[in-house]
PDB file of C-alpha atoms in Angstrom:
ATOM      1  CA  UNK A   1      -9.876  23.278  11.308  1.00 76.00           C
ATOM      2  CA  UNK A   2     -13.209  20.965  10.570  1.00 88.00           C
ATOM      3  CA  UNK A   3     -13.453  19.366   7.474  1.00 97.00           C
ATOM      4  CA  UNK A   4     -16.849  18.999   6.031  1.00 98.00           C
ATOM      5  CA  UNK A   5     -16.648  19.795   2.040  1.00 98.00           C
ATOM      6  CA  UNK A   6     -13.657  18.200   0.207  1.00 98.00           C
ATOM      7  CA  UNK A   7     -12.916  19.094  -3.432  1.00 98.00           C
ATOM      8  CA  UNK A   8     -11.632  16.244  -5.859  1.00 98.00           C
ATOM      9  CA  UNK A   9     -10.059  17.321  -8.982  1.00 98.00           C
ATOM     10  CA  UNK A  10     -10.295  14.417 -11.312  1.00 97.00           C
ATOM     11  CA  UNK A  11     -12.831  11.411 -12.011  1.00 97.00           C
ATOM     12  CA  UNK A  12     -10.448   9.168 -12.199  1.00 94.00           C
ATOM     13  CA  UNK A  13      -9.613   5.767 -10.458  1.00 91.00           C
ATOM     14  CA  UNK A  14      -8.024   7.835  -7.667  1.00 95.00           C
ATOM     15  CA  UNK A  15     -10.529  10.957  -7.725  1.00 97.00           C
ATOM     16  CA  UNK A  16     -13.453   8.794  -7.665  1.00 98.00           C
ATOM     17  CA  UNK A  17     -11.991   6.550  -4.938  1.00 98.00           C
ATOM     18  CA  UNK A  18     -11.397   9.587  -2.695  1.00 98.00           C
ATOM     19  CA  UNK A  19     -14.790  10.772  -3.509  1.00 98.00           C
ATOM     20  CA  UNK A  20     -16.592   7.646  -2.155  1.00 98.00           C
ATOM     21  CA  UNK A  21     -14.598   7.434   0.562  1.00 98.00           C
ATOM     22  CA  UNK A  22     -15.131  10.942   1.960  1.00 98.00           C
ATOM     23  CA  UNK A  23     -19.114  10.588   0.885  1.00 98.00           C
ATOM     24  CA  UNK A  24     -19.380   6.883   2.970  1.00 97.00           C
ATOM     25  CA  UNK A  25     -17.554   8.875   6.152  1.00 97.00           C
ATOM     26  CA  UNK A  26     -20.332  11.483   6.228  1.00 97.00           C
ATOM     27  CA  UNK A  27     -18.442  14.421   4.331  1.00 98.00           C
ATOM     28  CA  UNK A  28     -19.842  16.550   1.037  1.00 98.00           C
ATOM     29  CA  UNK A  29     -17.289  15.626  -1.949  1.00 98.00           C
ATOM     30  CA  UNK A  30     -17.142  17.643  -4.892  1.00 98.00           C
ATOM     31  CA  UNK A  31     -15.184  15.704  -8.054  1.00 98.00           C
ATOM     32  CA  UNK A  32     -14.443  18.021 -11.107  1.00 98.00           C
ATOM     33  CA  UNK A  33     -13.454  16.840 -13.959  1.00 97.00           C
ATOM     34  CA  UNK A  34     -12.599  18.177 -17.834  1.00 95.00           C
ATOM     35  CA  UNK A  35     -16.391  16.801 -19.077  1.00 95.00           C
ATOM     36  CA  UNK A  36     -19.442  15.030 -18.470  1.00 96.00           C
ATOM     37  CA  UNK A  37     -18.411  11.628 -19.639  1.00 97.00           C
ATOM     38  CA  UNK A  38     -15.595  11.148 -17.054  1.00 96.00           C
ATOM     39  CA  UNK A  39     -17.777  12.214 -14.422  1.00 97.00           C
ATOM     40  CA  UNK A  40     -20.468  10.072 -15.519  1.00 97.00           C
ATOM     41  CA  UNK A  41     -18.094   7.129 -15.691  1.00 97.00           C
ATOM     42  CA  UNK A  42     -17.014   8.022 -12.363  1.00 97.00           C
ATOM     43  CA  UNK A  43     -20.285   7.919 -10.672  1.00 98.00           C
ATOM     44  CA  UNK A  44     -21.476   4.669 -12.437  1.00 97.00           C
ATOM     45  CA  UNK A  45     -17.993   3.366 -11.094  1.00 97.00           C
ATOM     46  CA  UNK A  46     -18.919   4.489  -7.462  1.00 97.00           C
ATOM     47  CA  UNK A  47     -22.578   3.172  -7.730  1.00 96.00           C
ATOM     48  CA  UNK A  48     -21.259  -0.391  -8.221  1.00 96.00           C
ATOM     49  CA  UNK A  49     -18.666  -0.419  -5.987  1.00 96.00           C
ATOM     50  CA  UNK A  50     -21.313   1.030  -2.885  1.00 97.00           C
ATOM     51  CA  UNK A  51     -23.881  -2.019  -4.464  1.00 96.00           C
ATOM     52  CA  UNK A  52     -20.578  -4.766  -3.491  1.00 95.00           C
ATOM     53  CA  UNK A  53     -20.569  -3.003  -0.253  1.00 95.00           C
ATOM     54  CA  UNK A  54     -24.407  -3.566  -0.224  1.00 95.00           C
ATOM     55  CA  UNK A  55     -23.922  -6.918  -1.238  1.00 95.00           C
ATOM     56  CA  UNK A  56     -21.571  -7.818   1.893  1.00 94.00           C
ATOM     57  CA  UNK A  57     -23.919  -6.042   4.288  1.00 94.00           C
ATOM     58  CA  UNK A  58     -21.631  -3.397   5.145  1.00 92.00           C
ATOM     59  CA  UNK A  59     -24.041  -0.754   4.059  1.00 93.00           C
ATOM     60  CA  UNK A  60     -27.687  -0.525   3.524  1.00 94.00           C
ATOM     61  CA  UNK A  61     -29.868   0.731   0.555  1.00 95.00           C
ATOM     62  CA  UNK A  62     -30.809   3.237   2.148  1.00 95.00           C
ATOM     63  CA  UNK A  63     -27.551   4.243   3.304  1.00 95.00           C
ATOM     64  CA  UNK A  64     -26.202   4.015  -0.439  1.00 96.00           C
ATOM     65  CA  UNK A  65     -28.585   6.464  -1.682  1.00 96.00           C
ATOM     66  CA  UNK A  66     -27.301   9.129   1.486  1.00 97.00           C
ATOM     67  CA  UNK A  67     -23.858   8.453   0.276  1.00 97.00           C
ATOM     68  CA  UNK A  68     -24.500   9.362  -3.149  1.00 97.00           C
ATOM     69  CA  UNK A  69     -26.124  11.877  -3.061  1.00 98.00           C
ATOM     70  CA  UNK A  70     -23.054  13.713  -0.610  1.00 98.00           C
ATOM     71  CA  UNK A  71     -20.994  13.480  -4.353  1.00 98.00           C
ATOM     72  CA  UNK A  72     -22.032  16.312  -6.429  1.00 98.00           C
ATOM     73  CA  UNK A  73     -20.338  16.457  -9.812  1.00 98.00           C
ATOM     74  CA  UNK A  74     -19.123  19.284 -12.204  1.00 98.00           C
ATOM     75  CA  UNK A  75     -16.979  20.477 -15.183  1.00 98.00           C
ATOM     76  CA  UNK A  76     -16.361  23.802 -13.901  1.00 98.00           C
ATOM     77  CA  UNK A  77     -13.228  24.645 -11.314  1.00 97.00           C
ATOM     78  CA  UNK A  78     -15.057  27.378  -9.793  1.00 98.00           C
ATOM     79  CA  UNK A  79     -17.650  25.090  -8.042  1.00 98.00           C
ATOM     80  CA  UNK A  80     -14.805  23.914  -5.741  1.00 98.00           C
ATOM     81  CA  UNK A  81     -14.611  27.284  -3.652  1.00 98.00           C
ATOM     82  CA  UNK A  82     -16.546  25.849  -1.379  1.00 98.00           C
ATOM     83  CA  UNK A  83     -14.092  23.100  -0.614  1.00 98.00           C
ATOM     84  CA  UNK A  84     -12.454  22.683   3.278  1.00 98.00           C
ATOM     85  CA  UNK A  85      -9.640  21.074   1.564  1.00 98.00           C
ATOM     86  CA  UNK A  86      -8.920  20.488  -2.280  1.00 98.00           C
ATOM     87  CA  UNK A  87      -7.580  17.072  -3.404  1.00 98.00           C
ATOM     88  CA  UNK A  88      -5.725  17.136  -7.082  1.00 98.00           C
ATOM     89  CA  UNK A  89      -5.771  13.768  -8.404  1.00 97.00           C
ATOM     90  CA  UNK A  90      -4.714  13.911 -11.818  1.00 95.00           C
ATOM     91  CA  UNK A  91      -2.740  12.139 -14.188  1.00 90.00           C
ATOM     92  CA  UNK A  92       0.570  11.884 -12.944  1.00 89.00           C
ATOM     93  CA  UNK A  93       2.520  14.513 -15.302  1.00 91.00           C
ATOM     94  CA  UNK A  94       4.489  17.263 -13.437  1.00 93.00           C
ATOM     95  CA  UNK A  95       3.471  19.873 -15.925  1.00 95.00           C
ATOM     96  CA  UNK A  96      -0.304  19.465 -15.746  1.00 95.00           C
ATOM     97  CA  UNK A  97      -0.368  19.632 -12.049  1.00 97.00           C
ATOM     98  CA  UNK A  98       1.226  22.850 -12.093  1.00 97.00           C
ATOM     99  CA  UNK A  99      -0.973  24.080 -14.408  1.00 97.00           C
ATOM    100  CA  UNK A 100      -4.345  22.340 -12.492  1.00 97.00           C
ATOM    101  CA  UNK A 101      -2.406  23.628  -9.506  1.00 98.00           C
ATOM    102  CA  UNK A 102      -2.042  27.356 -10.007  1.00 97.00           C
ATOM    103  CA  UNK A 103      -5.744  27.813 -11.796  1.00 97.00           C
ATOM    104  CA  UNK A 104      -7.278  26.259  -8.495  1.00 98.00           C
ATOM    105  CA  UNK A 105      -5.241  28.593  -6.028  1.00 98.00           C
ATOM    106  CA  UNK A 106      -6.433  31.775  -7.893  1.00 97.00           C
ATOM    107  CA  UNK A 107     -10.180  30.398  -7.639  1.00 97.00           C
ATOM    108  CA  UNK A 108      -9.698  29.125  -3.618  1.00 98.00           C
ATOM    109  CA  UNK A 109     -10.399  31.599  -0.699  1.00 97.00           C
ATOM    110  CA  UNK A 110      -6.955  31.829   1.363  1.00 97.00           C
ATOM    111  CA  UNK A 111      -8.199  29.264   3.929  1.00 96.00           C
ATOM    112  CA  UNK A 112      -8.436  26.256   1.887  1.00 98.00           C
ATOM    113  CA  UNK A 113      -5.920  23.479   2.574  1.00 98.00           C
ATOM    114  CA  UNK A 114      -4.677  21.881  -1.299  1.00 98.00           C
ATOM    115  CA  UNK A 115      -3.456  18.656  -1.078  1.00 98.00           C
ATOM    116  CA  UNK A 116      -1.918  16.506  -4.163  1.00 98.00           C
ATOM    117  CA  UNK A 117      -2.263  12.708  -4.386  1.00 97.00           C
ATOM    118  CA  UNK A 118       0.816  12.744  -6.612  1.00 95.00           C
ATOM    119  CA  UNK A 119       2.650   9.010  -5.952  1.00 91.00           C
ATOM    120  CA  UNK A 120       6.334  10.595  -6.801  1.00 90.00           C
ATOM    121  CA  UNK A 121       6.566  14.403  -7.515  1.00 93.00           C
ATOM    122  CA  UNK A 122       8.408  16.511  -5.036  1.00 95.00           C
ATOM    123  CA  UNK A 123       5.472  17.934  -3.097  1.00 98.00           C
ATOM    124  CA  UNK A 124       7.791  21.264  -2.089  1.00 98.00           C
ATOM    125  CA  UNK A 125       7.810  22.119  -5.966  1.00 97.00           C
ATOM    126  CA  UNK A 126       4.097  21.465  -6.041  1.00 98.00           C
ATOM    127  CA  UNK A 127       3.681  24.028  -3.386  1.00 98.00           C
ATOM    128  CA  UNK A 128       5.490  26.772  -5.072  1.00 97.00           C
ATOM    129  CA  UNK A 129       3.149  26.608  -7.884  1.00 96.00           C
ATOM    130  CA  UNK A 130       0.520  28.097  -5.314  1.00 98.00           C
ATOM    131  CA  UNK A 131       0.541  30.976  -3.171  1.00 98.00           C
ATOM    132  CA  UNK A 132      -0.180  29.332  -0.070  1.00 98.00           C
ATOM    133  CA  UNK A 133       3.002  26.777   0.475  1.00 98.00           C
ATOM    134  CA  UNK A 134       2.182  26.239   4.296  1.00 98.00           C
ATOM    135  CA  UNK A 135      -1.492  25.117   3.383  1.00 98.00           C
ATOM    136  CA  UNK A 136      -0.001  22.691   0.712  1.00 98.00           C
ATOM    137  CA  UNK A 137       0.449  18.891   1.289  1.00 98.00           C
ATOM    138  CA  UNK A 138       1.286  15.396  -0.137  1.00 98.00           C
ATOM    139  CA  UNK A 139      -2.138  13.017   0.394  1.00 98.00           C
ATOM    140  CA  UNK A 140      -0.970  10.166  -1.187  1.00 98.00           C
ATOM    141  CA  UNK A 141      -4.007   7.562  -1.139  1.00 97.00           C
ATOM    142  CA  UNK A 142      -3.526   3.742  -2.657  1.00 94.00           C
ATOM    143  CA  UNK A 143      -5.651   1.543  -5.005  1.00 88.00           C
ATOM    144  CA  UNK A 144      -8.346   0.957  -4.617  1.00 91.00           C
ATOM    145  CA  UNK A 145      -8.659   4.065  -2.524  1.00 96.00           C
ATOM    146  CA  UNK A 146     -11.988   2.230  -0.512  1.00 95.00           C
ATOM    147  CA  UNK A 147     -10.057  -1.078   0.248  1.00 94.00           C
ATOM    148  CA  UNK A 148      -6.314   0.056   0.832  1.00 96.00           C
ATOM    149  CA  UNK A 149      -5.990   1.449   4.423  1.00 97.00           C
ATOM    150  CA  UNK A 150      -2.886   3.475   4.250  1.00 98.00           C
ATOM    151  CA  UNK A 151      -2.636   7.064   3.428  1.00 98.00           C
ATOM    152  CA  UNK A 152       1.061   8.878   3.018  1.00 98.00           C
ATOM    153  CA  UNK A 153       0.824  12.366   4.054  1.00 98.00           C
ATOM    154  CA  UNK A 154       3.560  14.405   2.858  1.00 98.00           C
ATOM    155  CA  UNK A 155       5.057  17.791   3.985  1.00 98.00           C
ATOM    156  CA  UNK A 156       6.977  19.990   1.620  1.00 97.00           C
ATOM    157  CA  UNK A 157       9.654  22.176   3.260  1.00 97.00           C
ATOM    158  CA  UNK A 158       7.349  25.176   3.773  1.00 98.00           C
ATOM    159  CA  UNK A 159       3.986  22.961   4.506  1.00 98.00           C
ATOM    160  CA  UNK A 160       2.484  24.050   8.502  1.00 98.00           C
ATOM    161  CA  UNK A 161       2.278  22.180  11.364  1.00 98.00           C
ATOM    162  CA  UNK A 162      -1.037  22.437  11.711  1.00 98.00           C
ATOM    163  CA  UNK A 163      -1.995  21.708   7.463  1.00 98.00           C
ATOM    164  CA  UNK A 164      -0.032  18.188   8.373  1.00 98.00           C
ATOM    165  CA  UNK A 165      -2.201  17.966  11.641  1.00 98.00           C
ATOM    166  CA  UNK A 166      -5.626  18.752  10.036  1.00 98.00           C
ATOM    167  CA  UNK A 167      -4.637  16.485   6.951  1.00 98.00           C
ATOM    168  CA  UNK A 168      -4.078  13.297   9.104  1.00 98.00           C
ATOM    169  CA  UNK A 169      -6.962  14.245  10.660  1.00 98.00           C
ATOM    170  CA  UNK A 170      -8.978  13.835   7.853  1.00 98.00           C
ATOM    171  CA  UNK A 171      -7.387  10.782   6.856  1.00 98.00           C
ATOM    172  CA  UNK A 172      -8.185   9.196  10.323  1.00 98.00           C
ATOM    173  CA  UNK A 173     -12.330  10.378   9.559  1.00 98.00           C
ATOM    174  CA  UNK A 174     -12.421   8.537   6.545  1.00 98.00           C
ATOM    175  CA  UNK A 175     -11.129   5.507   8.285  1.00 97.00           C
ATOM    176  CA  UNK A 176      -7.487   5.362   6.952  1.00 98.00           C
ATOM    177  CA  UNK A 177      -4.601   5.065   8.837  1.00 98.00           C
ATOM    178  CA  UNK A 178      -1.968   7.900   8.110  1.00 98.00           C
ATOM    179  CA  UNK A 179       1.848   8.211   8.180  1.00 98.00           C
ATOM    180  CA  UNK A 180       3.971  11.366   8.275  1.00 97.00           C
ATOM    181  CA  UNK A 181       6.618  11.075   5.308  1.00 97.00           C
ATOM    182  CA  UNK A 182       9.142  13.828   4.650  1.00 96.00           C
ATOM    183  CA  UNK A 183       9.440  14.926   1.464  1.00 97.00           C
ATOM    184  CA  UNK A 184      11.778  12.930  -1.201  1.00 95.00           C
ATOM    185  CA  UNK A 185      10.919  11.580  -4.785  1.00 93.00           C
ATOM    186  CA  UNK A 186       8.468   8.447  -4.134  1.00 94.00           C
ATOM    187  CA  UNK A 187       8.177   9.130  -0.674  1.00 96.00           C
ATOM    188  CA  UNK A 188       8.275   5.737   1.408  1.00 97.00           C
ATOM    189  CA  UNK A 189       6.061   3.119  -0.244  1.00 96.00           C
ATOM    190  CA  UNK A 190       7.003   3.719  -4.101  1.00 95.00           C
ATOM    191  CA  UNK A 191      10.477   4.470  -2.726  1.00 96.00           C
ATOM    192  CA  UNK A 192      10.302   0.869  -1.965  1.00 97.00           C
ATOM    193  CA  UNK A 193       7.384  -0.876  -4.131  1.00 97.00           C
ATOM    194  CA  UNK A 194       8.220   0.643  -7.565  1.00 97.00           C
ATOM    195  CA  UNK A 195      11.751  -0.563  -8.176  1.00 98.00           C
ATOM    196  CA  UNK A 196      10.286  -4.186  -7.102  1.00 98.00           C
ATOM    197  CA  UNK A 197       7.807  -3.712  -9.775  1.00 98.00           C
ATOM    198  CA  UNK A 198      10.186  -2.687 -12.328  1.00 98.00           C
ATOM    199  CA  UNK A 199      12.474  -5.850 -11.284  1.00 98.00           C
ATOM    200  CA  UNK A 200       9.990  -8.068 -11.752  1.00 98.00           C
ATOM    201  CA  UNK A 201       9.802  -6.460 -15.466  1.00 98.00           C
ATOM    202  CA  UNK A 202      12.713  -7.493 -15.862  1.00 98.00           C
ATOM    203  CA  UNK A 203      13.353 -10.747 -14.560  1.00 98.00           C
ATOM    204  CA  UNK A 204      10.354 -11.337 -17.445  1.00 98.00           C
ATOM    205  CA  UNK A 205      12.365  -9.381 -20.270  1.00 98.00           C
ATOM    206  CA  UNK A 206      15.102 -11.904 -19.385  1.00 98.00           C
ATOM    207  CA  UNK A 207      12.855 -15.023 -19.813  1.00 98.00           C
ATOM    208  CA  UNK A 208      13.638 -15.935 -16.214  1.00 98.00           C
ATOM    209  CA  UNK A 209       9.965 -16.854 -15.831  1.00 98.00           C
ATOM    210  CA  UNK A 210       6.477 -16.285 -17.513  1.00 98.00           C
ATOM    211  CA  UNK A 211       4.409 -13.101 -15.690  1.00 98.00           C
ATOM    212  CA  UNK A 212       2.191 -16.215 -14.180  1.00 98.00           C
ATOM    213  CA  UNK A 213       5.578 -18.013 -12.651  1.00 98.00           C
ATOM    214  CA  UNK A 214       6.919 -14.576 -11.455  1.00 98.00           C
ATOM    215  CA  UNK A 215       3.992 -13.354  -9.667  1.00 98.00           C
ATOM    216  CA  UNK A 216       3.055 -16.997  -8.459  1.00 98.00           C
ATOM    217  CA  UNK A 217       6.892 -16.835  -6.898  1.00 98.00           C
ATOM    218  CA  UNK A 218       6.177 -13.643  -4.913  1.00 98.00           C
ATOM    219  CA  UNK A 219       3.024 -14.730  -3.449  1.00 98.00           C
ATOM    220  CA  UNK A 220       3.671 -17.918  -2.149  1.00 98.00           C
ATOM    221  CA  UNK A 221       7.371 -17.284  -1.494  1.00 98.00           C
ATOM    222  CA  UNK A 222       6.986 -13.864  -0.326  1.00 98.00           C
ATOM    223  CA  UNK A 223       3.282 -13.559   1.031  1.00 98.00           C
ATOM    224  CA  UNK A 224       2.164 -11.005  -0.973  1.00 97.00           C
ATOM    225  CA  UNK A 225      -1.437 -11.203  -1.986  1.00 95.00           C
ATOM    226  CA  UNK A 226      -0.931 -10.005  -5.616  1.00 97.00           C
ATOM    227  CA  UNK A 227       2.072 -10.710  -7.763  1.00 98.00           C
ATOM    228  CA  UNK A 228       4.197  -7.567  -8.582  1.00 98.00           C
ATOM    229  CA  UNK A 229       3.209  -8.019 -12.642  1.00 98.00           C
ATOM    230  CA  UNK A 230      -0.774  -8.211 -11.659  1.00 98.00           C
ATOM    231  CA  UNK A 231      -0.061  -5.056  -9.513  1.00 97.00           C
ATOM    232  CA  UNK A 232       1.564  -3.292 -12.074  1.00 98.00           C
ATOM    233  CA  UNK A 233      -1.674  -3.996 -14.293  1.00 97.00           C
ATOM    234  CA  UNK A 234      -3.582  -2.842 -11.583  1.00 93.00           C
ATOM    235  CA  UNK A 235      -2.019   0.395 -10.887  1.00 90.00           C
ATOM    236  CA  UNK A 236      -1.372   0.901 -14.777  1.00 94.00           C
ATOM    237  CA  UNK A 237       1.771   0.368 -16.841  1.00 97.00           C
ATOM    238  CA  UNK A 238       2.602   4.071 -17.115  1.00 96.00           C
ATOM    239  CA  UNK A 239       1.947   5.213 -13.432  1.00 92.00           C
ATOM    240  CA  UNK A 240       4.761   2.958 -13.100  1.00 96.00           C
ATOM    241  CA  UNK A 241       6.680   4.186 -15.512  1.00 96.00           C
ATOM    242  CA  UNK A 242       6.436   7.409 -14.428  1.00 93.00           C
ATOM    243  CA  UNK A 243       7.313   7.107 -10.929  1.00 93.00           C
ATOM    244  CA  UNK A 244      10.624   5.316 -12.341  1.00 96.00           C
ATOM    245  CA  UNK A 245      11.458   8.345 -14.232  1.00 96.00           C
ATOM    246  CA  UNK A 246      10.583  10.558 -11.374  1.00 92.00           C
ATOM    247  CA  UNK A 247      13.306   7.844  -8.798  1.00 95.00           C
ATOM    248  CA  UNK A 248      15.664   7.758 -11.890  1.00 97.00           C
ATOM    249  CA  UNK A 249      15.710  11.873 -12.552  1.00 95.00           C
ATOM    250  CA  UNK A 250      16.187  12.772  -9.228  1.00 94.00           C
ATOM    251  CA  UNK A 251      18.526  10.021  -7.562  1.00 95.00           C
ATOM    252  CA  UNK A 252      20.630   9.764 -10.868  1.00 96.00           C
ATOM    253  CA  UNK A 253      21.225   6.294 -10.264  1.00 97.00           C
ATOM    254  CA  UNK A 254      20.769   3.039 -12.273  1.00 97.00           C
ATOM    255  CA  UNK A 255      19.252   1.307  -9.954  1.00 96.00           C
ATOM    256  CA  UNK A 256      16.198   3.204 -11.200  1.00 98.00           C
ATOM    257  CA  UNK A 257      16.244   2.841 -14.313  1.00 98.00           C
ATOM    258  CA  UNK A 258      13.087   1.515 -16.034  1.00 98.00           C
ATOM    259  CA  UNK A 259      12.793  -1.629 -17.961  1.00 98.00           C
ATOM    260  CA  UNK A 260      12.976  -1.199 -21.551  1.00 98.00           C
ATOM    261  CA  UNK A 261       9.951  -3.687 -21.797  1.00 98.00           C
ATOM    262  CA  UNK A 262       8.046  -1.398 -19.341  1.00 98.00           C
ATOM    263  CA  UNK A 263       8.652   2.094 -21.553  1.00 98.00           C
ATOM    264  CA  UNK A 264       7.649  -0.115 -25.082  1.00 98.00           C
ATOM    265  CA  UNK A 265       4.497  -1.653 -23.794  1.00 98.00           C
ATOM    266  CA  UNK A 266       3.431   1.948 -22.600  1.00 98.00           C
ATOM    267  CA  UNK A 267       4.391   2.841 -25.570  1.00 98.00           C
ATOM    268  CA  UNK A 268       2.323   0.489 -27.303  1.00 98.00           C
ATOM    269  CA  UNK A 269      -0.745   1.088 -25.274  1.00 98.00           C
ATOM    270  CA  UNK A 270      -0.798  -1.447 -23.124  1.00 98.00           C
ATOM    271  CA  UNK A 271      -1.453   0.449 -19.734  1.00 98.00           C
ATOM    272  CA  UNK A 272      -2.674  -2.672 -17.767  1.00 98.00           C
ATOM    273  CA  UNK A 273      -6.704  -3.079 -16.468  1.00 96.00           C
ATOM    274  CA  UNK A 274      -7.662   0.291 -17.759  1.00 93.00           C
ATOM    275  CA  UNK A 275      -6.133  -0.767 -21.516  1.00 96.00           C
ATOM    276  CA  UNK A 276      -7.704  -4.049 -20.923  1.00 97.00           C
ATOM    277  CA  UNK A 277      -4.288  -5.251 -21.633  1.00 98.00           C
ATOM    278  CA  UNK A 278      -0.874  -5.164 -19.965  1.00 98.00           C
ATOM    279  CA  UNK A 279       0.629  -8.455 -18.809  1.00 98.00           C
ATOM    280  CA  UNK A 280      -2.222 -10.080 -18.739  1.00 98.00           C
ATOM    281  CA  UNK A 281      -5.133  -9.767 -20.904  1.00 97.00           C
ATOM    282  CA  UNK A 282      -8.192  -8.023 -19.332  1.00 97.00           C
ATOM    283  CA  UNK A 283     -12.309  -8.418 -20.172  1.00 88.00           C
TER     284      UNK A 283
END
């Protein structure tokens, strides 16, 4: 199966990401969203990341308009029957992507692949919320979805051969490198990155360090090019939190359980870069 229309459903950091990427490797994107300010956000967040790329000589004016105009944008679900492929990149609550989940199956023809960018949620009881389980899939993309090369793609228990093959196909087109990950609550890289994260939470609960001494410690003691606290901000305070309750729920074991510092600054609001405060203080 060629891919040449993909279907995003939501503007978000993720949806938007996936958009530009699929527009920049020659295919038509399609990013829904509830209304016209998200979408309107999104594209204005697209325009100046193509204008960096512009910037670095990586793509050309002319080029940038091409690229945009391969995004079309809309408010209504329908407009995504056209779709080779639908991505669901919402907020990452189980219950709304069932719900987003079984409203797009009853608008897509039979054919159409769905895919979830989900970071944690079993992608087998994703699947069941559709009627086509062997055309459903795990497409787990990182952020920022234009710099971060890796793509998880993750079968559920009734997901096809050939839905897995197409998938990291597609992946490969818009220059990403994929890897085949069964199905299991975080899959391989939150399985693994997440309970860091929430370590590093605490280690600053406990006063072992400031967030600038913590994240300083894992860079130039552990190579990483952004401290586990700045990543956290990056990603947003209750992504992570969520994906803790998702390892914690399923796994029953303590090892997953999330920092009480983590659940109060979510609950106070402070989400990280998109709050324009988490542990550090953002612009």
């Amino acid at each position: 199966m060629s891919i040449k229309t993909v279907g995003i459903i939501g503007a978000g950091a993720m949806g938007n990401g996936i958009a530009q990427v699929c527009a920049v490797a020659g295919l038509n994107a399609i990013m829904q969203d509830i209304n016209d300010a998200a979408l309107g956000k999104a594209m204005k967040t697209i325009g100046g990341s193509l204008e960096r790329l512009v910037r670095k000589g990586t793509l050309t004016e002319a080029q940038t308009a091409e690229v945009l105009a391969r995004i079309k944008t809309t408010t209504n679900p329908d407009d995504l029957a056209v779709s080779d492929i639908v991505i669901e990149a919402a907020t990452e609550n189980e219950a709304l992507k069932l719900k987003l989940l079984q409203g797009i199956d009853a608008i897509l023809p039979p054919s159409t692949i769905i895919a979830s960018n989900t970071s944690s949620i079993s992608i087998t009881k994703l699947a069941a919320a559709t009627s086509r389980p062997d055309k459903f899939i795990g497409m787990h993309f990182f952020n920022p979805v234009p710099v971060m090369a890796l793509v998880e793609i993750i079968t559920g228990l009734r997901t096809s051969e050939a839905t897995a093959d197409t998938v990291a196909e597609l992946a490969r087109t818009l220059g990403k490198t994929p890897i085949g990950v069964k199905n299991s609550a975080g899959f391989v890289v939150n399985r693994i990155l997440c309970p860091m994260i929430n370590e590093a939470v605490f280690t600053l609960q406990e006063g072992l360090a400031t967030a600038e001494e913590i994240d300083a410690g894992m860079k130039l003691g552990c190579n990483h090019p952004i401290g586990p606290l700045a990543l956290c901000d990056l990603v947003g305070l209750d992504v992570q939190l969520a994906v803790m309750h998702v390892l914690y729920q399923t796994f029953n074991d303590p090892k997953y359980r999330p920092a009480p510092l983590l659940q109060e600054m979510v609950d106070a609001g402070m989400l990280g870069r998109k709050s324009g405060q988490g542990f550090y203080k953002y612009g």
